[in-house]
C-alpha cells in the first residue's frame, strides 16, 4: 500500500509540473519519449492530455457552461462541466493535487 501511495504522490507532483510547463511549452509524447515510455509515464501523459482538454473546454468563449468541483474522495476529486441548453455533461476524476490548478483557472476566468 505504501508503494501505491508513493506512486500516486509522484504522479500528482509530476502532473502538476507538466501542467505548469504546458503553459509555456507544448508537451508531446514523441518529444519526451523516454519520460512517457513506461507504464507510469503513459498514465501521466493520459492525465496530462485530459487536463489540457478540460482546460481548453473551460476556456472556450463560445461555450456557456457551469463548472463544478466536487469534494475530494481520498486522493481524487471530480470536475464536472455542464451545459444545460444542449444537455451536455462531462465529468473527469483527477488527482487532488491538480485541483488548485483548475481553481486558479476558474478564478482568473471569473475576473475577466
Short mmCIF file of N, CA and C in Angstrom, two decimals:
data_model
loop_
_atom_site.label_atom_id
_atom_site.label_comp_id
_atom_site.label_asym_id
_atom_site.label_seq_id
_atom_site.Cartn_x
_atom_site.Cartn_y
_atom_site.Cartn_z
N UNK A 1 0.82 -1.20 0.00
CA UNK A 1 0.00 0.00 0.00
C UNK A 1 0.87 1.26 0.00
N UNK A 2 2.01 1.19 0.70
CA UNK A 2 2.88 2.36 0.77
C UNK A 2 3.42 2.71 -0.62
N UNK A 3 3.75 1.68 -1.42
CA UNK A 3 4.21 1.95 -2.78
C UNK A 3 3.12 2.62 -3.60
N UNK A 4 1.87 2.20 -3.41
CA UNK A 4 0.75 2.78 -4.14
C UNK A 4 0.61 4.26 -3.79
N UNK A 5 0.73 4.60 -2.52
CA UNK A 5 0.63 6.00 -2.11
C UNK A 5 1.77 6.82 -2.69
N UNK A 6 2.99 6.27 -2.64
CA UNK A 6 4.12 6.99 -3.19
C UNK A 6 3.97 7.18 -4.70
N UNK A 7 3.45 6.17 -5.37
CA UNK A 7 3.23 6.25 -6.81
C UNK A 7 2.22 7.35 -7.14
N UNK A 8 1.13 7.43 -6.38
CA UNK A 8 0.12 8.45 -6.66
C UNK A 8 0.63 9.84 -6.28
N UNK A 9 1.41 9.95 -5.21
CA UNK A 9 2.01 11.24 -4.85
C UNK A 9 2.96 11.71 -5.95
N UNK A 10 3.76 10.79 -6.45
CA UNK A 10 4.71 11.12 -7.52
C UNK A 10 3.95 11.50 -8.79
N UNK A 11 2.87 10.77 -9.08
CA UNK A 11 2.05 11.06 -10.26
C UNK A 11 1.50 12.48 -10.18
N UNK A 12 0.94 12.83 -9.03
CA UNK A 12 0.33 14.15 -8.86
C UNK A 12 1.38 15.26 -8.98
N UNK A 13 2.56 15.04 -8.38
CA UNK A 13 3.62 16.05 -8.45
C UNK A 13 4.11 16.23 -9.88
N UNK A 14 4.31 15.13 -10.59
CA UNK A 14 4.76 15.21 -11.98
C UNK A 14 3.70 15.84 -12.87
N UNK A 15 2.44 15.51 -12.63
CA UNK A 15 1.35 16.08 -13.42
C UNK A 15 1.28 17.59 -13.22
N UNK A 16 1.43 18.02 -11.99
CA UNK A 16 1.41 19.46 -11.69
C UNK A 16 2.55 20.18 -12.44
N UNK A 17 3.75 19.57 -12.45
CA UNK A 17 4.88 20.16 -13.17
C UNK A 17 4.59 20.26 -14.67
N UNK A 18 4.01 19.19 -15.24
CA UNK A 18 3.69 19.20 -16.67
C UNK A 18 2.67 20.28 -17.00
N UNK A 19 1.67 20.44 -16.15
CA UNK A 19 0.64 21.46 -16.41
C UNK A 19 1.24 22.86 -16.38
N UNK A 20 2.14 23.10 -15.44
CA UNK A 20 2.79 24.41 -15.37
C UNK A 20 3.71 24.63 -16.56
N UNK A 21 4.41 23.58 -16.98
CA UNK A 21 5.29 23.67 -18.14
C UNK A 21 4.48 23.80 -19.43
N UNK A 22 3.33 23.15 -19.48
CA UNK A 22 2.48 23.18 -20.67
C UNK A 22 1.98 24.56 -21.01
N UNK A 23 1.97 25.46 -20.06
CA UNK A 23 1.53 26.84 -20.32
C UNK A 23 2.54 27.58 -21.20
N UNK A 24 3.81 27.20 -21.10
CA UNK A 24 4.84 27.91 -21.87
C UNK A 24 5.42 27.08 -23.01
N UNK A 25 5.21 25.78 -22.98
CA UNK A 25 5.85 24.91 -23.97
C UNK A 25 4.94 23.72 -24.27
N UNK A 26 4.85 23.34 -25.52
CA UNK A 26 4.00 22.21 -25.89
C UNK A 26 4.68 20.90 -25.51
N UNK A 27 3.94 20.06 -24.81
CA UNK A 27 4.44 18.76 -24.38
C UNK A 27 3.90 17.72 -25.36
N UNK A 28 4.76 16.83 -25.84
CA UNK A 28 4.27 15.74 -26.69
C UNK A 28 4.96 14.44 -26.30
N UNK A 29 4.28 13.33 -26.56
CA UNK A 29 4.84 12.03 -26.22
C UNK A 29 6.07 11.75 -27.07
N UNK A 30 6.10 12.23 -28.30
CA UNK A 30 7.26 11.97 -29.17
C UNK A 30 8.49 12.76 -28.73
N UNK A 31 8.31 14.01 -28.32
CA UNK A 31 9.45 14.83 -27.90
C UNK A 31 10.05 14.33 -26.59
N UNK A 32 9.22 13.80 -25.73
CA UNK A 32 9.66 13.34 -24.41
C UNK A 32 9.46 11.83 -24.30
N UNK A 33 9.86 11.09 -25.34
CA UNK A 33 9.56 9.66 -25.41
C UNK A 33 10.05 8.89 -24.19
N UNK A 34 11.27 9.16 -23.73
CA UNK A 34 11.82 8.43 -22.58
C UNK A 34 10.97 8.62 -21.34
N UNK A 35 10.46 9.82 -21.15
CA UNK A 35 9.66 10.12 -19.96
C UNK A 35 8.32 9.39 -19.99
N UNK A 36 7.74 9.22 -21.17
CA UNK A 36 6.40 8.65 -21.29
C UNK A 36 6.39 7.21 -21.79
N UNK A 37 7.54 6.53 -21.83
CA UNK A 37 7.59 5.17 -22.38
C UNK A 37 7.24 4.10 -21.36
N UNK A 38 7.27 4.41 -20.08
CA UNK A 38 6.96 3.42 -19.04
C UNK A 38 5.45 3.42 -18.76
N UNK A 39 4.95 2.40 -18.06
CA UNK A 39 3.52 2.42 -17.69
C UNK A 39 3.15 3.66 -16.87
N UNK A 40 4.04 4.06 -15.95
CA UNK A 40 3.81 5.28 -15.17
C UNK A 40 3.74 6.49 -16.10
N UNK A 41 4.66 6.57 -17.04
CA UNK A 41 4.70 7.69 -17.99
C UNK A 41 3.47 7.74 -18.88
N UNK A 42 2.97 6.58 -19.29
CA UNK A 42 1.76 6.56 -20.13
C UNK A 42 0.55 7.05 -19.35
N UNK A 43 0.44 6.64 -18.08
CA UNK A 43 -0.66 7.13 -17.23
C UNK A 43 -0.53 8.63 -17.02
N UNK A 44 0.69 9.09 -16.76
CA UNK A 44 0.95 10.51 -16.56
C UNK A 44 0.54 11.31 -17.79
N UNK A 45 0.93 10.83 -18.98
CA UNK A 45 0.59 11.54 -20.21
C UNK A 45 -0.92 11.54 -20.44
N UNK A 46 -1.59 10.45 -20.10
CA UNK A 46 -3.05 10.39 -20.26
C UNK A 46 -3.73 11.42 -19.36
N UNK A 47 -3.29 11.54 -18.10
CA UNK A 47 -3.83 12.56 -17.19
C UNK A 47 -3.55 13.96 -17.73
N UNK A 48 -2.34 14.17 -18.24
CA UNK A 48 -1.96 15.48 -18.78
C UNK A 48 -2.88 15.86 -19.94
N UNK A 49 -3.09 14.93 -20.87
CA UNK A 49 -3.96 15.21 -22.02
C UNK A 49 -5.39 15.50 -21.58
N UNK A 50 -5.86 14.77 -20.58
CA UNK A 50 -7.21 15.01 -20.05
C UNK A 50 -7.30 16.41 -19.47
N UNK A 51 -6.32 16.80 -18.66
CA UNK A 51 -6.32 18.14 -18.05
C UNK A 51 -6.27 19.23 -19.12
N UNK A 52 -5.46 19.05 -20.14
CA UNK A 52 -5.36 20.06 -21.19
C UNK A 52 -6.66 20.15 -21.98
N UNK A 53 -7.31 19.03 -22.20
CA UNK A 53 -8.59 19.02 -22.90
C UNK A 53 -9.66 19.74 -22.08
N UNK A 54 -9.68 19.47 -20.77
CA UNK A 54 -10.62 20.15 -19.88
C UNK A 54 -10.35 21.66 -19.86
N UNK A 55 -9.08 22.03 -19.79
CA UNK A 55 -8.72 23.45 -19.78
C UNK A 55 -9.21 24.14 -21.05
N UNK A 56 -8.99 23.51 -22.19
CA UNK A 56 -9.42 24.08 -23.47
C UNK A 56 -10.94 24.25 -23.50
N UNK A 57 -11.64 23.26 -22.99
CA UNK A 57 -13.11 23.34 -22.97
C UNK A 57 -13.60 24.42 -22.02
N UNK A 58 -12.98 24.54 -20.86
CA UNK A 58 -13.38 25.55 -19.88
C UNK A 58 -13.13 26.96 -20.42
N UNK A 59 -12.01 27.15 -21.11
CA UNK A 59 -11.64 28.48 -21.59
C UNK A 59 -12.29 28.87 -22.91
N UNK A 60 -13.04 27.98 -23.53
CA UNK A 60 -13.68 28.27 -24.82
C UNK A 60 -14.76 29.34 -24.64
N UNK A 61 -14.59 30.53 -25.24
CA UNK A 61 -15.57 31.62 -25.04
C UNK A 61 -16.92 31.36 -25.72
N UNK A 62 -16.97 30.42 -26.65
CA UNK A 62 -18.22 30.13 -27.35
C UNK A 62 -19.17 29.30 -26.50
N UNK A 63 -18.65 28.68 -25.47
CA UNK A 63 -19.48 27.80 -24.65
C UNK A 63 -19.98 28.52 -23.40
N UNK A 64 -21.21 28.30 -23.09
CA UNK A 64 -21.81 28.86 -21.88
C UNK A 64 -22.11 27.69 -20.95
N UNK A 65 -21.18 27.41 -20.05
CA UNK A 65 -21.36 26.25 -19.19
C UNK A 65 -21.02 26.57 -17.74
N UNK A 66 -21.45 25.66 -16.89
CA UNK A 66 -21.13 25.75 -15.46
C UNK A 66 -20.06 24.70 -15.16
N UNK A 67 -19.16 25.03 -14.25
CA UNK A 67 -18.13 24.09 -13.85
C UNK A 67 -18.29 23.83 -12.36
N UNK A 68 -18.30 22.57 -12.01
CA UNK A 68 -18.38 22.18 -10.60
C UNK A 68 -17.14 21.39 -10.23
N UNK A 69 -16.60 21.70 -9.07
CA UNK A 69 -15.52 20.93 -8.49
C UNK A 69 -16.10 20.22 -7.27
N UNK A 70 -16.24 18.92 -7.34
CA UNK A 70 -16.84 18.16 -6.25
C UNK A 70 -15.81 17.87 -5.17
N UNK A 71 -16.29 17.59 -3.98
CA UNK A 71 -15.42 17.32 -2.84
C UNK A 71 -14.48 16.16 -3.13
N UNK A 72 -13.35 16.20 -2.44
CA UNK A 72 -12.33 15.17 -2.61
C UNK A 72 -12.85 13.83 -2.12
N UNK A 73 -12.48 12.80 -2.86
CA UNK A 73 -12.74 11.42 -2.43
C UNK A 73 -11.37 10.77 -2.26
N UNK A 74 -10.83 10.90 -1.07
CA UNK A 74 -9.48 10.38 -0.85
C UNK A 74 -8.47 11.24 -1.58
N UNK A 75 -7.77 10.62 -2.53
CA UNK A 75 -6.73 11.32 -3.27
C UNK A 75 -7.21 11.83 -4.62
N UNK A 76 -8.51 11.73 -4.89
CA UNK A 76 -9.06 12.15 -6.18
C UNK A 76 -10.21 13.14 -5.95
N UNK A 77 -10.51 13.94 -6.97
CA UNK A 77 -11.68 14.81 -6.95
C UNK A 77 -12.34 14.73 -8.31
N UNK A 78 -13.58 15.19 -8.38
CA UNK A 78 -14.30 15.12 -9.65
C UNK A 78 -14.58 16.53 -10.16
N UNK A 79 -14.27 16.77 -11.42
CA UNK A 79 -14.56 18.03 -12.09
C UNK A 79 -15.69 17.74 -13.08
N UNK A 80 -16.69 18.61 -13.08
CA UNK A 80 -17.86 18.41 -13.94
C UNK A 80 -18.12 19.68 -14.74
N UNK A 81 -18.31 19.52 -16.04
CA UNK A 81 -18.66 20.62 -16.93
C UNK A 81 -20.08 20.36 -17.42
N UNK A 82 -20.97 21.34 -17.20
CA UNK A 82 -22.38 21.18 -17.53
C UNK A 82 -22.82 22.31 -18.45
N UNK A 83 -23.52 21.96 -19.51
CA UNK A 83 -24.11 22.94 -20.42
C UNK A 83 -25.56 22.53 -20.63
N UNK A 84 -26.46 23.16 -19.88
CA UNK A 84 -27.87 22.78 -19.90
C UNK A 84 -28.57 22.99 -21.25
N UNK A 85 -28.34 24.10 -21.95
CA UNK A 85 -29.08 24.30 -23.21
C UNK A 85 -28.90 23.16 -24.22
N UNK A 86 -27.73 22.54 -24.22
CA UNK A 86 -27.54 21.44 -25.17
C UNK A 86 -27.48 20.07 -24.47
N UNK A 87 -27.86 20.03 -23.21
CA UNK A 87 -27.88 18.78 -22.43
C UNK A 87 -26.53 18.06 -22.47
N UNK A 88 -25.46 18.81 -22.20
CA UNK A 88 -24.11 18.28 -22.24
C UNK A 88 -23.56 18.22 -20.83
N UNK A 89 -22.90 17.10 -20.51
CA UNK A 89 -22.26 16.95 -19.21
C UNK A 89 -20.99 16.13 -19.39
N UNK A 90 -19.88 16.63 -18.86
CA UNK A 90 -18.61 15.91 -18.91
C UNK A 90 -18.06 15.86 -17.50
N UNK A 91 -17.64 14.68 -17.08
CA UNK A 91 -17.04 14.53 -15.76
C UNK A 91 -15.66 13.88 -15.92
N UNK A 92 -14.77 14.27 -15.03
CA UNK A 92 -13.42 13.70 -15.02
C UNK A 92 -12.98 13.56 -13.57
N UNK A 93 -12.36 12.44 -13.24
CA UNK A 93 -11.81 12.21 -11.92
C UNK A 93 -10.30 12.39 -12.02
N UNK A 94 -9.78 13.30 -11.19
CA UNK A 94 -8.37 13.69 -11.28
C UNK A 94 -7.71 13.68 -9.91
N UNK A 95 -6.36 13.63 -9.86
CA UNK A 95 -5.66 13.71 -8.57
C UNK A 95 -5.95 15.04 -7.87
N UNK A 96 -6.11 14.98 -6.56
CA UNK A 96 -6.49 16.16 -5.78
C UNK A 96 -5.45 17.28 -5.88
N UNK A 97 -4.20 16.93 -6.16
CA UNK A 97 -3.15 17.95 -6.24
C UNK A 97 -3.34 18.91 -7.41
N UNK A 98 -4.06 18.53 -8.45
CA UNK A 98 -4.29 19.44 -9.58
C UNK A 98 -5.57 20.24 -9.41
N UNK A 99 -6.27 20.04 -8.31
CA UNK A 99 -7.50 20.80 -8.07
C UNK A 99 -7.21 22.30 -8.03
N UNK A 100 -6.12 22.70 -7.38
CA UNK A 100 -5.78 24.13 -7.29
C UNK A 100 -5.50 24.72 -8.68
N UNK A 101 -4.96 23.91 -9.58
CA UNK A 101 -4.73 24.36 -10.96
C UNK A 101 -6.04 24.79 -11.59
N UNK A 102 -7.09 23.99 -11.43
CA UNK A 102 -8.39 24.32 -12.00
C UNK A 102 -9.09 25.43 -11.22
N UNK A 103 -8.92 25.45 -9.90
CA UNK A 103 -9.50 26.55 -9.10
C UNK A 103 -8.90 27.89 -9.52
N UNK A 104 -7.58 27.93 -9.70
CA UNK A 104 -6.92 29.17 -10.14
C UNK A 104 -7.41 29.58 -11.52
N UNK A 105 -7.56 28.62 -12.41
CA UNK A 105 -8.04 28.91 -13.76
C UNK A 105 -9.45 29.48 -13.72
N UNK A 106 -10.29 28.94 -12.87
CA UNK A 106 -11.67 29.41 -12.77
C UNK A 106 -11.74 30.80 -12.14
N UNK A 107 -10.86 31.10 -11.19
CA UNK A 107 -10.82 32.44 -10.59
C UNK A 107 -10.43 33.48 -11.62
N UNK A 108 -9.42 33.18 -12.42
CA UNK A 108 -8.97 34.10 -13.46
C UNK A 108 -10.09 34.29 -14.48
N UNK A 109 -10.77 33.22 -14.84
CA UNK A 109 -11.86 33.27 -15.82
C UNK A 109 -12.99 34.16 -15.32
N UNK A 110 -13.30 34.11 -14.03
CA UNK A 110 -14.38 34.92 -13.46
C UNK A 110 -14.01 36.40 -13.44
N UNK A 111 -12.71 36.70 -13.28
CA UNK A 111 -12.27 38.09 -13.22
C UNK A 111 -12.36 38.78 -14.57
N UNK A 112 -12.26 38.02 -15.65
CA UNK A 112 -12.29 38.61 -17.00
C UNK A 112 -13.64 39.03 -17.37
#
